[in-house]
Tab-separated table of C-alpha atoms in Angstrom:
chain	number	residue	atom	x	y	z
A	18	UNK	CA	96.511	60.746	169.856
A	19	UNK	CA	94.384	60.123	166.753
A	20	UNK	CA	94.806	63.750	165.704
A	21	UNK	CA	98.572	63.435	165.976
A	22	UNK	CA	98.706	60.272	163.898
A	23	UNK	CA	96.430	61.814	161.255
A	24	UNK	CA	98.658	64.866	161.077
A	25	UNK	CA	101.778	62.752	160.650
A	26	UNK	CA	100.130	60.760	157.868
A	27	UNK	CA	99.077	63.967	156.171
A	28	UNK	CA	102.664	65.167	156.162
A	29	UNK	CA	103.823	61.872	154.729
A	30	UNK	CA	101.387	61.848	151.816
A	31	UNK	CA	103.345	64.198	149.538
A	32	UNK	CA	106.486	62.118	150.020
A	33	UNK	CA	104.638	58.890	149.282
A	34	UNK	CA	103.055	60.461	146.206
A	35	UNK	CA	106.373	61.918	145.033
A	36	UNK	CA	108.033	58.572	145.460
A	37	UNK	CA	105.321	56.889	143.405
A	38	UNK	CA	105.693	59.375	140.523
A	39	UNK	CA	109.460	58.942	140.563
A	40	UNK	CA	108.834	55.210	140.240
A	41	UNK	CA	106.567	55.886	137.271
A	42	UNK	CA	109.364	57.897	135.640
A	43	UNK	CA	111.891	55.102	136.251
A	44	UNK	CA	109.496	52.504	134.873
A	45	UNK	CA	108.754	54.565	131.793
A	46	UNK	CA	112.445	55.151	131.141
A	47	UNK	CA	113.220	51.459	131.540
A	48	UNK	CA	110.543	50.374	129.073
A	49	UNK	CA	110.815	53.209	126.584
A	50	UNK	CA	112.233	51.068	123.788
A	51	UNK	CA	109.847	48.127	123.828
A	52	UNK	CA	106.985	49.054	126.139
A	53	UNK	CA	103.411	49.480	124.997
A	54	UNK	CA	103.077	53.004	123.634
A	55	UNK	CA	99.600	53.530	125.064
A	56	UNK	CA	100.744	52.558	128.548
A	57	UNK	CA	103.842	54.706	128.218
A	58	UNK	CA	101.670	57.666	127.214
A	59	UNK	CA	99.587	57.221	130.365
A	60	UNK	CA	102.770	57.381	132.422
A	61	UNK	CA	103.992	60.438	130.550
A	62	UNK	CA	100.684	62.237	131.089
A	63	UNK	CA	101.313	61.974	134.838
A	64	UNK	CA	105.008	62.779	135.095
A	65	UNK	CA	104.977	65.901	132.881
A	66	UNK	CA	102.567	67.661	135.255
A	67	UNK	CA	103.591	66.253	138.628
A	68	UNK	CA	105.628	68.753	140.712
A	69	UNK	CA	108.149	66.075	141.661
A	70	UNK	CA	109.005	65.114	138.072
A	71	UNK	CA	107.957	67.914	135.701
A	72	UNK	CA	111.267	69.774	136.018
A	73	UNK	CA	113.512	66.770	135.384
A	74	UNK	CA	115.297	66.318	132.075
A	75	UNK	CA	114.536	62.579	132.243
A	76	UNK	CA	110.821	63.319	132.195
A	77	UNK	CA	110.956	65.274	128.945
A	78	UNK	CA	113.378	62.842	127.370
A	79	UNK	CA	110.918	60.009	128.002
A	80	UNK	CA	107.994	62.151	126.815
A	81	UNK	CA	109.869	62.949	123.619
A	82	UNK	CA	110.806	59.322	123.001
A	83	UNK	CA	107.164	58.266	123.294
A	84	UNK	CA	106.179	60.820	120.677
A	85	UNK	CA	109.100	59.728	118.519
A	86	UNK	CA	107.877	56.142	118.629
A	87	UNK	CA	104.370	57.292	117.650
A	88	UNK	CA	105.747	59.161	114.668
A	89	UNK	CA	107.911	56.206	113.631
A	90	UNK	CA	104.885	53.892	113.688
A	91	UNK	CA	103.125	56.111	111.161
A	92	UNK	CA	106.257	56.439	109.028
A	93	UNK	CA	106.654	52.653	108.914
A	94	UNK	CA	103.061	52.287	107.756
A	95	UNK	CA	103.659	54.857	105.031
A	96	UNK	CA	106.856	53.069	103.954
A	97	UNK	CA	104.989	49.762	103.752
A	98	UNK	CA	102.208	51.482	101.778
A	99	UNK	CA	99.713	50.846	104.545
A	100	UNK	CA	97.082	53.368	105.665
A	101	UNK	CA	98.617	55.851	108.097
A	102	UNK	CA	97.424	58.849	110.106
A	103	UNK	CA	99.012	62.040	108.790
A	104	UNK	CA	97.816	64.167	111.709
A	105	UNK	CA	99.199	61.716	114.262
A	106	UNK	CA	102.508	61.865	112.417
A	107	UNK	CA	102.610	65.673	112.355
A	108	UNK	CA	101.422	66.146	115.932
A	109	UNK	CA	103.795	63.536	117.335
A	110	UNK	CA	106.742	65.225	115.646
A	111	UNK	CA	105.654	68.608	117.016
A	112	UNK	CA	105.409	67.316	120.577
A	113	UNK	CA	108.638	65.345	120.229
A	114	UNK	CA	110.542	68.476	119.213
A	115	UNK	CA	108.987	70.599	121.926
A	116	UNK	CA	109.747	67.960	124.559
A	117	UNK	CA	113.337	67.489	123.418
A	118	UNK	CA	113.936	71.229	123.505
A	119	UNK	CA	112.594	71.272	127.063
A	120	UNK	CA	114.739	68.269	127.950
A	121	UNK	CA	117.887	69.954	126.685
A	122	UNK	CA	117.295	73.226	128.526
A	123	UNK	CA	116.700	71.390	131.827
A	124	UNK	CA	119.637	69.034	131.332
A	125	UNK	CA	122.008	71.925	130.638
A	126	UNK	CA	121.079	73.510	133.958
A	127	UNK	CA	122.449	70.421	135.671
A	128	UNK	CA	125.747	70.503	133.740
A	129	UNK	CA	128.953	72.306	134.551
A	130	UNK	CA	129.768	75.278	132.266
A	131	UNK	CA	131.156	74.123	128.931
A	132	UNK	CA	129.823	70.591	129.309
A	133	UNK	CA	127.114	69.044	127.117
A	134	UNK	CA	124.354	66.846	128.482
A	135	UNK	CA	124.003	63.181	127.562
A	136	UNK	CA	120.670	63.627	125.773
A	137	UNK	CA	121.736	66.221	123.242
A	138	UNK	CA	123.237	64.038	120.517
A	139	UNK	CA	120.215	61.734	120.188
A	140	UNK	CA	117.768	64.610	120.477
A	141	UNK	CA	119.563	66.643	117.834
A	142	UNK	CA	119.527	63.755	115.395
A	143	UNK	CA	115.795	63.172	115.869
A	144	UNK	CA	114.804	66.825	115.523
A	145	UNK	CA	116.912	67.489	112.455
A	146	UNK	CA	115.573	64.364	110.767
A	147	UNK	CA	111.949	65.445	111.252
A	148	UNK	CA	112.261	69.239	111.145
A	149	UNK	CA	110.806	69.406	107.646
A	150	UNK	CA	107.568	67.854	108.839
A	151	UNK	CA	107.071	70.795	111.194
A	152	UNK	CA	106.823	72.977	108.110
A	153	UNK	CA	104.444	70.500	106.461
A	154	UNK	CA	102.287	70.394	109.582
A	155	UNK	CA	102.151	74.171	109.823
A	156	UNK	CA	101.130	74.493	106.192
A	157	UNK	CA	98.472	71.822	106.652
A	158	UNK	CA	96.832	73.525	109.629
A	159	UNK	CA	97.132	77.035	108.188
A	160	UNK	CA	95.471	76.044	104.910
A	161	UNK	CA	92.781	74.243	106.880
A	162	UNK	CA	91.920	77.309	108.958
A	163	UNK	CA	88.883	79.429	108.185
A	164	UNK	CA	88.389	83.032	109.281
A	165	UNK	CA	88.324	83.180	113.069
A	166	UNK	CA	89.464	79.546	113.368
A	167	UNK	CA	91.695	79.995	116.411
A	168	UNK	CA	92.315	76.265	116.876
A	169	UNK	CA	93.887	75.544	113.489
A	170	UNK	CA	95.673	78.891	113.394
A	171	UNK	CA	97.132	78.254	116.847
A	172	UNK	CA	98.354	74.841	115.714
A	173	UNK	CA	99.886	76.354	112.579
A	174	UNK	CA	101.645	78.957	114.725
A	175	UNK	CA	102.990	76.200	117.002
A	176	UNK	CA	104.387	74.153	114.108
A	177	UNK	CA	106.011	77.123	112.385
A	178	UNK	CA	107.270	78.553	115.673
A	179	UNK	CA	108.846	75.266	116.753
A	180	UNK	CA	110.627	75.072	113.398
A	181	UNK	CA	112.139	78.481	114.135
A	182	UNK	CA	112.890	77.567	117.761
A	183	UNK	CA	114.959	74.578	116.643
A	184	UNK	CA	116.836	76.560	114.015
A	185	UNK	CA	117.927	79.268	116.461
A	186	UNK	CA	118.488	77.036	119.501
A	187	UNK	CA	121.962	77.044	121.044
A	188	UNK	CA	122.115	73.271	120.858
A	189	UNK	CA	122.496	73.611	117.077
A	190	UNK	CA	125.036	76.447	117.126
A	191	UNK	CA	127.792	74.284	115.636
A	192	UNK	CA	125.509	73.252	112.763
A	193	UNK	CA	125.058	76.940	111.809
A	194	UNK	CA	121.519	76.218	110.609
A	195	UNK	CA	120.224	79.716	109.820
A	196	UNK	CA	122.403	80.587	106.794
A	197	UNK	CA	121.939	77.051	105.456
A	198	UNK	CA	118.142	77.184	105.698
A	199	UNK	CA	116.680	78.908	102.633
A	200	UNK	CA	113.158	79.114	104.090
A	201	UNK	CA	113.980	80.022	107.695
A	202	UNK	CA	113.003	83.704	107.537
A	203	UNK	CA	109.827	82.913	105.619
A	204	UNK	CA	108.786	80.312	108.198
A	205	UNK	CA	109.314	82.987	110.860
A	206	UNK	CA	106.971	85.190	108.820
A	207	UNK	CA	104.383	82.387	108.576
A	208	UNK	CA	104.524	82.130	112.357
A	209	UNK	CA	103.731	85.833	112.605
A	210	UNK	CA	100.999	85.579	109.984
A	211	UNK	CA	99.187	82.864	111.939
A	212	UNK	CA	99.782	84.744	115.202
A	213	UNK	CA	98.447	87.994	113.736
A	214	UNK	CA	95.190	86.312	112.730
A	215	UNK	CA	94.544	85.220	116.328
A	216	UNK	CA	95.794	88.423	117.964
A	217	UNK	CA	98.881	86.809	119.466
A	218	UNK	CA	101.226	89.784	119.770
A	219	UNK	CA	103.665	87.905	122.003
A	220	UNK	CA	104.531	85.476	119.194
A	221	UNK	CA	104.849	88.332	116.703
A	222	UNK	CA	107.321	90.119	118.980
A	223	UNK	CA	109.303	86.895	119.318
A	224	UNK	CA	109.425	85.712	115.712
A	225	UNK	CA	109.150	88.823	113.492
A	226	UNK	CA	112.794	89.897	114.033
A	227	UNK	CA	113.907	86.658	112.359
A	228	UNK	CA	111.972	87.620	109.202
A	229	UNK	CA	112.498	91.361	108.899
A	230	UNK	CA	115.458	91.123	106.517
A	231	UNK	CA	113.761	88.753	104.090
A	232	UNK	CA	113.593	90.237	100.594
A	233	UNK	CA	110.106	88.860	99.932
A	234	UNK	CA	108.199	88.923	103.231
A	235	UNK	CA	110.394	91.055	105.489
A	236	UNK	CA	108.310	94.193	105.020
A	237	UNK	CA	105.129	92.401	106.106
A	238	UNK	CA	106.813	90.868	109.142
A	239	UNK	CA	107.910	94.344	110.173
A	240	UNK	CA	104.400	95.693	109.640
A	241	UNK	CA	103.117	93.033	112.060
A	242	UNK	CA	105.907	93.915	114.492
A	243	UNK	CA	105.122	97.633	114.439
A	244	UNK	CA	101.407	96.931	114.938
A	245	UNK	CA	102.169	94.620	117.874
A	246	UNK	CA	104.241	97.322	119.579
A	247	UNK	CA	101.519	99.909	118.961
A	248	UNK	CA	98.755	97.654	120.297
A	249	UNK	CA	100.806	97.026	123.421
A	250	UNK	CA	101.258	100.760	123.935
A	251	UNK	CA	105.017	100.659	123.346
A	252	UNK	CA	105.170	103.965	121.470
A	253	UNK	CA	108.959	104.280	121.443
A	254	UNK	CA	109.368	100.746	120.064
A	255	UNK	CA	106.593	101.385	117.535
A	256	UNK	CA	108.361	104.506	116.234
A	257	UNK	CA	111.735	102.752	116.248
A	258	UNK	CA	110.285	99.852	114.223
A	259	UNK	CA	108.725	102.236	111.704
A	260	UNK	CA	112.056	103.988	111.228
A	261	UNK	CA	113.861	100.680	110.826
A	262	UNK	CA	111.191	99.588	108.361
A	263	UNK	CA	111.766	102.669	106.221
A	264	UNK	CA	115.485	101.921	106.175
A	265	UNK	CA	115.153	98.224	105.373
A	266	UNK	CA	112.132	98.321	103.077
A	267	UNK	CA	111.943	101.766	101.436
A	268	UNK	CA	109.712	100.350	98.680
A	269	UNK	CA	106.924	99.792	101.232
A	270	UNK	CA	105.051	103.038	101.878
A	271	UNK	CA	103.515	101.663	105.095
A	272	UNK	CA	106.387	102.649	107.385
A	273	UNK	CA	106.996	106.100	105.937
A	274	UNK	CA	103.282	106.938	105.843
A	275	UNK	CA	102.670	105.856	109.439
A	276	UNK	CA	105.705	107.731	110.651
A	277	UNK	CA	104.600	110.905	108.907
A	278	UNK	CA	101.057	110.444	110.247
A	279	UNK	CA	102.497	110.174	113.744
A	280	UNK	CA	104.508	113.374	113.375
A	281	UNK	CA	101.442	115.076	111.936
A	282	UNK	CA	99.257	113.963	114.840
A	283	UNK	CA	101.810	115.564	117.150
A	284	UNK	CA	101.957	118.717	114.986
A	285	UNK	CA	105.652	118.002	114.712
A	286	UNK	CA	106.008	119.044	111.093
A	287	UNK	CA	109.589	120.215	111.406
A	288	UNK	CA	110.816	116.772	112.432
A	289	UNK	CA	108.608	115.188	109.781
A	290	UNK	CA	110.126	117.422	107.107
A	291	UNK	CA	113.601	116.616	108.361
A	292	UNK	CA	112.882	112.911	108.059
A	293	UNK	CA	111.348	113.381	104.596
A	294	UNK	CA	114.467	115.247	103.493
A	295	UNK	CA	116.690	112.417	104.723
A	296	UNK	CA	114.682	109.905	102.706
A	297	UNK	CA	114.639	112.132	99.606
A	298	UNK	CA	118.405	112.523	99.838
A	299	UNK	CA	118.657	108.732	99.644
A	300	UNK	CA	116.011	108.370	96.955
A	301	UNK	CA	115.457	111.703	95.161
A	302	UNK	CA	113.246	110.192	92.461
A	303	UNK	CA	110.846	108.533	94.876
A	304	UNK	CA	107.423	109.911	93.933
A	305	UNK	CA	105.872	108.985	97.265
A	306	UNK	CA	108.494	110.840	99.312
A	307	UNK	CA	107.917	113.880	97.101
A	308	UNK	CA	104.173	113.553	97.645
A	309	UNK	CA	104.537	113.305	101.423
A	310	UNK	CA	106.728	116.385	101.559
A	311	UNK	CA	104.062	118.233	99.599
A	312	UNK	CA	101.450	116.957	102.022
A	313	UNK	CA	103.449	118.263	104.975
A	314	UNK	CA	103.751	121.702	103.407
A	315	UNK	CA	100.028	121.622	102.670
A	316	UNK	CA	99.261	120.975	106.342
A	317	UNK	CA	101.616	123.812	107.260
A	318	UNK	CA	99.604	126.012	104.838
A	319	UNK	CA	102.710	126.659	102.773
A	320	UNK	CA	100.766	126.056	99.590
A	321	UNK	CA	103.301	127.136	97.000
A	322	UNK	CA	105.893	124.750	98.443
A	323	UNK	CA	103.250	122.020	98.514
A	324	UNK	CA	102.555	122.533	94.802
A	325	UNK	CA	106.252	122.249	93.989
A	326	UNK	CA	106.539	118.808	95.570
A	327	UNK	CA	103.201	117.534	94.296
A	328	UNK	CA	104.302	118.409	90.775
A	329	UNK	CA	107.618	116.666	91.352
A	330	UNK	CA	105.677	113.617	92.487
A	331	UNK	CA	103.656	113.712	89.258
A	332	UNK	CA	106.814	114.130	87.233
A	333	UNK	CA	108.295	111.039	88.896
A	334	UNK	CA	105.049	109.074	88.468
A	335	UNK	CA	102.622	110.526	85.896
A	336	UNK	CA	99.965	107.981	86.876
A	337	UNK	CA	99.851	108.894	90.571
A	338	UNK	CA	96.243	110.020	90.934
A	339	UNK	CA	96.628	111.099	94.567
A	340	UNK	CA	99.136	113.792	93.612
A	341	UNK	CA	96.808	115.215	90.927
A	342	UNK	CA	93.972	115.249	93.443
A	343	UNK	CA	96.049	117.110	96.021
A	344	UNK	CA	97.181	119.725	93.511
A	345	UNK	CA	93.514	120.385	92.824
A	346	UNK	CA	92.851	120.553	96.555
A	347	UNK	CA	95.658	123.056	97.172
A	348	UNK	CA	94.277	125.382	94.495
A	349	UNK	CA	90.838	125.139	96.099
A	350	UNK	CA	92.340	125.897	99.520
A	351	UNK	CA	94.070	128.933	98.044
A	352	UNK	CA	90.773	130.017	96.525
A	353	UNK	CA	89.059	129.641	99.887
A	354	UNK	CA	91.678	131.739	101.674
A	355	UNK	CA	91.644	134.399	98.963
A	356	UNK	CA	87.836	134.609	99.027
A	357	UNK	CA	88.004	135.693	102.664
A	358	UNK	CA	90.057	138.723	101.659
A	359	UNK	CA	88.471	139.491	98.275
A	360	UNK	CA	86.277	142.519	97.736
A	361	UNK	CA	82.592	141.597	97.923
A	362	UNK	CA	81.080	144.938	96.936
A	363	UNK	CA	80.245	144.652	93.237
A	364	UNK	CA	80.445	148.440	92.942
A	365	UNK	CA	84.044	148.439	94.042
A	366	UNK	CA	86.442	148.639	91.030
A	367	UNK	CA	88.563	145.902	92.581
A	368	UNK	CA	85.653	143.452	92.639
A	369	UNK	CA	86.039	142.251	89.056
A	370	UNK	CA	89.802	141.925	89.483
A	371	UNK	CA	89.421	139.847	92.637
A	372	UNK	CA	86.732	137.663	91.083
A	373	UNK	CA	88.957	136.972	88.081
A	374	UNK	CA	91.812	136.045	90.384
A	375	UNK	CA	89.529	133.817	92.454
A	376	UNK	CA	88.279	132.105	89.301
A	377	UNK	CA	91.861	131.435	88.219
A	378	UNK	CA	92.398	129.106	91.203
A	379	UNK	CA	89.480	126.922	90.125
A	380	UNK	CA	90.650	126.985	86.516
A	381	UNK	CA	94.042	125.709	87.666
A	382	UNK	CA	92.438	123.027	89.836
A	383	UNK	CA	90.151	121.761	87.030
A	384	UNK	CA	92.608	119.714	84.899
A	385	UNK	CA	94.177	118.085	87.956
A	386	UNK	CA	90.875	116.858	89.378
A	387	UNK	CA	89.803	115.627	85.943
A	388	UNK	CA	93.100	113.773	85.559
A	389	UNK	CA	92.609	112.134	88.961
A	390	UNK	CA	89.166	111.006	87.797
A	391	UNK	CA	90.611	109.665	84.552
A	392	UNK	CA	93.261	107.656	86.398
A	393	UNK	CA	90.995	106.332	89.141
A	394	UNK	CA	87.361	106.620	88.058
A	395	UNK	CA	86.195	104.282	90.824
A	396	UNK	CA	87.787	106.267	93.644
A	397	UNK	CA	85.468	109.241	93.936
A	398	UNK	CA	87.109	110.413	97.156
A	399	UNK	CA	89.948	111.734	94.996
A	400	UNK	CA	87.875	113.899	92.688
A	401	UNK	CA	84.103	113.884	93.321
A	402	UNK	CA	83.737	116.754	95.803
A	403	UNK	CA	86.599	118.649	94.189
A	404	UNK	CA	85.015	118.615	90.746
A	405	UNK	CA	81.634	119.496	92.274
A	406	UNK	CA	83.147	122.624	93.754
A	407	UNK	CA	85.178	123.534	90.674
A	408	UNK	CA	82.304	123.032	88.203
A	409	UNK	CA	80.044	125.146	90.407
A	410	UNK	CA	82.483	128.044	90.678
A	411	UNK	CA	83.292	127.934	86.956
A	412	UNK	CA	79.592	127.829	86.112
A	413	UNK	CA	79.959	124.598	84.111
A	414	UNK	CA	76.296	123.657	84.240
A	415	UNK	CA	76.111	120.283	82.479
A	416	UNK	CA	79.220	118.909	84.165
A	417	UNK	CA	78.118	120.261	87.528
A	418	UNK	CA	74.726	118.569	87.169
A	419	UNK	CA	76.420	115.241	86.410
A	420	UNK	CA	78.597	115.428	89.520
A	421	UNK	CA	75.738	116.740	91.639
A	422	UNK	CA	73.619	113.757	90.626
A	423	UNK	CA	76.447	111.401	91.588
A	424	UNK	CA	76.779	112.993	95.007
A	425	UNK	CA	73.047	112.904	95.667
A	426	UNK	CA	72.644	109.401	94.291
A	427	UNK	CA	70.322	110.353	91.454
């Protein structure tokens, strides 16, 4: 008999507990205007996690109103020129907006199609009034963050992201906020920037599309987006994003270079050339597209074609050191291939002819490597080994010794 009674009581406990939390919700709602904020917060802390109340629109409406009152207290102090807590103000506005968004989504589930819930008007007014402080809060926490500071960067991401969430939310569709908000796409980018620094690819995938058309930061948002797809192993989406990036931001070499690198890694030079031709047809004077096409021909060992496009790249941009360096490299590659076929017997009459021809490749390479050095003296990878090889084969003793000392650290 005792076991039976105990079992019945055990079954009743969830209902008793649920009833008590529903009472807490009713009490909080009834006292939301004038009740003690600290006591209200204690109630909210319970009802937003309790299974019987956490999925009710009333719960999140009350939670949002408590945060709204906290923010208003700080604003009143500021208005009266009294000391106020900036962080409490920012954080309360963040939570208020997040809670009101949650409230609206739950309330709409309870409504008939086409009907609007009773909370929306008040919640809209509150969020629009304080939306600007979400941007201020995000800036505050982002500027406060040091390298590896996941806490402040996460907070910055939350502030910026909530700003975007409000702007794109269906509850503001009639207000048409996006075209009226001059910083919307940049805030979406800031969200991605903070997310990138903490390795949050999910947020980048969510917010980057809102920034990709921005004239100032769109290219960087799309770089983050492509990296997020790649890190998640979504190769098709990575390639699609790179292609879209080339179309939208042709001035940014990142997308074109990564796409060409991908084709090269797959030995798919024909498709890479086809893509390069499409881009050159759109921008025939683009020195980088010319350079890349030369690079593709170089990898295909079609050296004469490579030289044509490297020279076109130089013609389009006479200060492009990389193109000069690669012209020098192509001549050295031609010399290497020719040396494998050249006559090596000094008694053979063809020997002197072949040696003169071999020397001519290095003579052609010389001015291009020296020009690369002149343009970028601090980037030895463009010219150091090339000049070492050229000076050696042209028997240019003093210059060879200089380069040799640089290579050996003397």
